mmCIF file of C-alpha atoms in Angstrom:
data_model
loop_
_atom_site.group_PDB
_atom_site.id
_atom_site.type_symbol
_atom_site.label_atom_id
_atom_site.label_comp_id
_atom_site.label_asym_id
_atom_site.label_seq_id
_atom_site.Cartn_x
_atom_site.Cartn_y
_atom_site.Cartn_z
ATOM 1 C CA CYS A 28 -5.910 1.894 18.927
ATOM 2 C CA PRO A 29 -8.392 1.589 15.758
ATOM 3 C CA GLU A 30 -7.674 4.987 15.099
ATOM 4 C CA GLU A 31 -4.052 4.802 14.489
ATOM 5 C CA ILE A 32 -5.074 1.319 12.505
ATOM 6 C CA THR A 33 -7.994 4.058 10.601
ATOM 7 C CA ILE A 34 -4.779 6.126 9.497
ATOM 8 C CA ASN A 35 -2.431 3.812 8.782
ATOM 9 C CA ILE A 36 -4.613 2.149 6.600
ATOM 10 C CA ALA A 37 -4.983 5.655 4.775
ATOM 11 C CA ILE A 38 -1.272 6.054 3.936
ATOM 12 C CA GLN A 39 -1.173 2.716 2.507
ATOM 13 C CA SER A 40 -4.180 3.557 0.535
ATOM 14 C CA VAL A 41 -2.474 7.026 -0.624
ATOM 15 C CA GLY A 42 0.422 5.179 -1.123
ATOM 16 C CA VAL A 43 -0.842 2.868 -3.521
ATOM 17 C CA THR A 44 -2.544 5.751 -5.039
ATOM 18 C CA LEU A 45 0.601 8.170 -5.147
ATOM 19 C CA GLY A 46 2.330 4.604 -6.716
ATOM 20 C CA ASN A 47 0.094 4.815 -9.562
ATOM 21 C CA CYS A 48 0.134 8.418 -10.157
ATOM 22 C CA PHE A 49 3.741 8.917 -11.130
ATOM 23 C CA GLY A 50 4.313 5.045 -11.654
ATOM 24 C CA ALA A 51 2.245 6.146 -15.377
ATOM 25 C CA VAL A 52 3.808 9.533 -15.517
ATOM 26 C CA GLY A 53 7.089 7.974 -15.186
ATOM 27 C CA THR A 54 6.773 4.885 -17.302
ATOM 28 C CA GLY A 55 4.872 6.898 -19.463
ATOM 29 C CA LEU A 56 8.379 9.200 -19.157
ATOM 30 C CA ILE A 57 10.958 6.259 -19.916
ATOM 31 C CA ILE A 58 9.035 5.007 -22.270
ATOM 32 C CA GLN A 59 9.050 7.769 -24.482
ATOM 33 C CA TYR A 60 12.945 8.670 -24.212
ATOM 34 C CA PHE A 61 14.471 4.800 -22.560
ATOM 35 C CA ASN A 62 12.436 1.695 -23.406
ATOM 36 C CA TRP A 63 9.241 -0.270 -22.690
ATOM 37 C CA GLN A 64 12.034 -2.531 -21.366
ATOM 38 C CA LEU A 65 13.746 -0.248 -19.139
ATOM 39 C CA SER A 66 10.598 0.502 -17.166
ATOM 40 C CA PHE A 67 10.150 -2.726 -16.173
ATOM 41 C CA TYR A 68 13.773 -3.462 -14.833
ATOM 42 C CA LEU A 69 13.481 0.077 -13.117
ATOM 43 C CA SER A 70 10.231 -1.204 -10.808
ATOM 44 C CA GLY A 71 12.126 -3.922 -10.659
ATOM 45 C CA LEU A 72 14.949 -2.540 -9.136
ATOM 46 C CA LEU A 73 12.577 0.031 -6.622
ATOM 47 C CA MET A 74 10.995 -3.574 -5.685
ATOM 48 C CA PHE A 75 14.273 -5.298 -4.778
ATOM 49 C CA VAL A 76 15.189 -2.015 -2.858
ATOM 50 C CA VAL A 77 11.838 -1.519 -0.876
ATOM 51 C CA GLY A 78 11.669 -5.481 0.210
ATOM 52 C CA LEU A 79 15.478 -5.062 1.247
ATOM 53 C CA LEU A 80 14.821 -2.276 2.864
ATOM 54 C CA TRP A 81 11.583 -3.661 5.066
ATOM 55 C CA LEU A 82 13.570 -6.688 5.756
ATOM 56 C CA LEU A 83 16.475 -4.565 7.469
ATOM 57 C CA MET A 84 14.242 -2.361 8.860
ATOM 58 C CA VAL A 85 11.389 -4.049 10.371
ATOM 59 C CA ASP A 86 10.955 -6.705 12.774
ATOM 60 C CA PRO A 87 8.576 -8.970 13.643
ATOM 61 C CA VAL A 88 8.722 -8.571 17.262
ATOM 62 C CA PRO A 89 9.959 -5.484 17.950
ATOM 63 C CA ASP A 90 10.308 -6.607 22.194
ATOM 64 C CA LYS A 91 12.235 -9.327 21.552
ATOM 65 C CA GLU A 92 16.294 -8.795 22.807
ATOM 66 C CA TRP A 93 18.679 -9.461 19.863
ATOM 67 C CA PRO A 94 20.998 -11.651 21.447
ATOM 68 C CA LYS A 95 24.634 -10.549 21.144
ATOM 69 C CA ASN A 96 26.276 -12.276 18.485
ATOM 70 C CA GLU A 97 23.904 -11.145 15.536
ATOM 71 C CA LEU A 98 25.467 -8.699 13.251
ATOM 72 C CA SER A 99 25.400 -4.708 14.245
ATOM 73 C CA CYS A 100 24.587 -3.626 11.547
ATOM 74 C CA LEU A 101 21.771 -5.306 11.363
ATOM 75 C CA LYS A 102 19.996 -4.304 14.818
ATOM 76 C CA CYS A 103 21.422 -0.691 14.017
ATOM 77 C CA CYS A 104 19.335 -1.220 10.913
ATOM 78 C CA LYS A 105 15.520 -2.323 12.908
ATOM 79 C CA ILE A 106 13.256 1.022 14.054
ATOM 80 C CA SER A 107 13.062 -1.147 17.331
ATOM 81 C CA ALA A 108 16.832 -0.506 18.337
ATOM 82 C CA ARG A 109 15.421 2.640 18.064
ATOM 83 C CA MET A 110 12.351 2.471 19.811
ATOM 84 C CA THR A 111 12.552 3.485 23.691
ATOM 85 C CA ASP A 112 11.383 0.928 26.473
ATOM 86 C CA ASN A 113 8.077 2.200 26.561
ATOM 87 C CA GLU A 114 6.902 1.475 23.267
ATOM 88 C CA LYS A 115 7.834 -2.075 23.437
ATOM 89 C CA LYS A 116 6.376 -2.351 26.501
ATOM 90 C CA MET A 117 3.142 -0.099 24.839
ATOM 91 C CA ILE A 118 2.905 -3.149 21.461
ATOM 92 C CA LYS A 119 3.513 -5.781 24.290
ATOM 93 C CA ASN A 120 0.417 -5.151 26.333
ATOM 94 C CA SER A 121 -1.410 -4.549 23.320
ATOM 95 C CA ARG A 122 -1.307 -7.803 21.885
ATOM 96 C CA PRO A 123 -4.027 -10.497 23.573
ATOM 97 C CA PRO A 124 -2.476 -13.127 25.733
ATOM 98 C CA ALA A 125 -2.207 -16.221 23.643
ATOM 99 C CA GLN A 126 -5.504 -17.590 25.747
ATOM 100 C CA GLU A 127 -7.356 -15.122 24.830
ATOM 101 C CA SER A 128 -6.368 -14.930 21.187
ATOM 102 C CA PRO A 129 -9.946 -15.302 19.216
ATOM 103 C CA ARG A 130 -11.372 -18.849 16.971
ATOM 104 C CA LEU A 131 -12.811 -18.870 13.907
ATOM 105 C CA ARG A 132 -15.519 -20.344 15.525
ATOM 106 C CA ASP A 133 -16.159 -17.382 17.836
ATOM 107 C CA MET A 134 -16.314 -14.557 14.692
ATOM 108 C CA PRO A 135 -19.776 -12.788 13.929
ATOM 109 C CA VAL A 136 -19.582 -14.085 10.172
ATOM 110 C CA LYS A 137 -23.179 -13.387 10.410
ATOM 111 C CA SER A 138 -22.845 -10.154 11.480
ATOM 112 C CA ILE A 139 -20.577 -9.121 8.943
ATOM 113 C CA LEU A 140 -22.032 -10.660 6.148
ATOM 114 C CA THR A 141 -25.394 -8.460 7.219
ATOM 115 C CA ASP A 142 -23.346 -5.108 7.571
ATOM 116 C CA PRO A 143 -23.744 -2.383 5.012
ATOM 117 C CA GLN A 144 -20.835 -0.830 5.636
ATOM 118 C CA LEU A 145 -18.611 -3.524 4.088
ATOM 119 C CA TYR A 146 -21.175 -4.034 0.640
ATOM 120 C CA ILE A 147 -20.805 -0.339 0.435
ATOM 121 C CA ILE A 148 -16.853 -0.367 0.773
ATOM 122 C CA SER A 149 -15.899 -2.871 -1.075
ATOM 123 C CA PHE A 150 -18.234 -1.494 -4.365
ATOM 124 C CA ILE A 151 -16.161 1.572 -3.652
ATOM 125 C CA TRP A 152 -12.856 -0.370 -3.842
ATOM 126 C CA PHE A 153 -13.817 -2.865 -6.708
ATOM 127 C CA ALA A 154 -14.297 0.415 -8.149
ATOM 128 C CA MET A 155 -11.595 2.341 -8.352
ATOM 129 C CA SER A 156 -9.330 -1.231 -8.699
ATOM 130 C CA TYR A 157 -11.395 -1.029 -11.971
ATOM 131 C CA VAL A 158 -10.743 2.178 -13.564
ATOM 132 C CA MET A 159 -7.000 1.716 -11.911
ATOM 133 C CA TYR A 160 -6.913 -1.048 -14.324
ATOM 134 C CA ASN A 161 -8.283 -0.210 -17.387
ATOM 135 C CA ALA A 162 -7.104 3.130 -17.619
ATOM 136 C CA THR A 163 -3.554 1.598 -16.957
ATOM 137 C CA ASN A 164 -4.287 -1.367 -19.221
ATOM 138 C CA ASN A 165 -6.390 -0.538 -21.805
ATOM 139 C CA SER A 166 -6.837 2.988 -21.620
ATOM 140 C CA PRO A 167 -2.540 3.514 -23.209
ATOM 141 C CA THR A 168 -3.831 1.256 -26.387
ATOM 142 C CA TYR A 169 -6.903 2.586 -27.450
ATOM 143 C CA LEU A 170 -6.063 6.720 -27.228
ATOM 144 C CA LYS A 171 -2.148 6.218 -28.697
ATOM 145 C CA ARG A 172 -3.990 3.460 -31.704
ATOM 146 C CA VAL A 173 -7.479 5.539 -32.448
ATOM 147 C CA HIS A 174 -6.710 8.711 -31.029
ATOM 148 C CA GLY A 175 -3.182 9.404 -31.958
ATOM 149 C CA LEU A 176 -2.372 11.158 -28.388
ATOM 150 C CA PRO A 177 0.745 11.549 -27.633
ATOM 151 C CA ILE A 178 2.558 9.920 -24.643
ATOM 152 C CA GLN A 179 2.853 13.430 -22.063
ATOM 153 C CA ARG A 180 -1.167 13.800 -22.754
ATOM 154 C CA ILE A 181 -1.470 9.939 -21.979
ATOM 155 C CA THR A 182 0.426 10.012 -18.541
ATOM 156 C CA PHE A 183 -1.111 13.595 -17.948
ATOM 157 C CA LEU A 184 -4.780 11.779 -18.071
ATOM 158 C CA PHE A 185 -3.699 9.097 -16.047
ATOM 159 C CA GLY A 186 -2.492 11.601 -13.336
ATOM 160 C CA VAL A 187 -5.608 12.856 -13.210
ATOM 161 C CA ILE A 188 -7.827 10.028 -12.734
ATOM 162 C CA SER A 189 -4.803 8.914 -9.736
ATOM 163 C CA ILE A 190 -5.401 12.460 -8.015
ATOM 164 C CA SER A 191 -8.542 11.697 -7.931
ATOM 165 C CA CYS A 192 -8.188 8.477 -6.457
ATOM 166 C CA LEU A 193 -6.093 10.546 -4.064
ATOM 167 C CA VAL A 194 -9.530 12.310 -3.407
ATOM 168 C CA VAL A 195 -11.776 9.177 -2.607
ATOM 169 C CA ASN A 196 -9.378 7.962 -0.590
ATOM 170 C CA VAL A 197 -8.176 10.570 1.151
ATOM 171 C CA ILE A 198 -12.342 11.197 1.707
ATOM 172 C CA ILE A 199 -12.494 7.424 2.830
ATOM 173 C CA ALA A 200 -10.102 7.894 5.443
ATOM 174 C CA ILE A 201 -12.196 11.878 7.215
ATOM 175 C CA LEU A 202 -15.073 9.321 7.280
ATOM 176 C CA GLY A 203 -13.098 6.632 8.690
ATOM 177 C CA LYS A 204 -11.668 8.539 11.206
ATOM 178 C CA ALA A 205 -15.364 10.254 12.826
ATOM 179 C CA ASP A 206 -16.704 7.037 13.437
#
């Protein structure tokens, strides 16, 4: 369903922006009160936990029946274990049959490449990524060395930039849903 895809993309985009916002503020505080190495250890630990949760909870084939000899704790963690049969049927029926899967030569490459929306969205994402990259990689050093700003002000600035990117993401999601 296109509406669900749009909502999922918007949630993912907002999640990335919020991650940048909280990550910048949290990293600044960790560096100020502890040390810069701890920020890497904590983010690595967080990503390990998220990856483990993903492996435990997400099932690539939710309509698959689990064999009886599977570990019971693995089965109970899967999201598909809590889905109704109707939800599993809906997922299975929404997939295209194997013989009707699109082939690469059937893709409308010319119409995709001549669509101006592709270039507008690509430019917006590039601009947002460039701003976030410069804000998180170049600005802290510049603001500290040249202007002597304390870390609290630098992380506040990152928060403002991230919240503005969040607003743009929400607007894009609303406009995408309106189509």
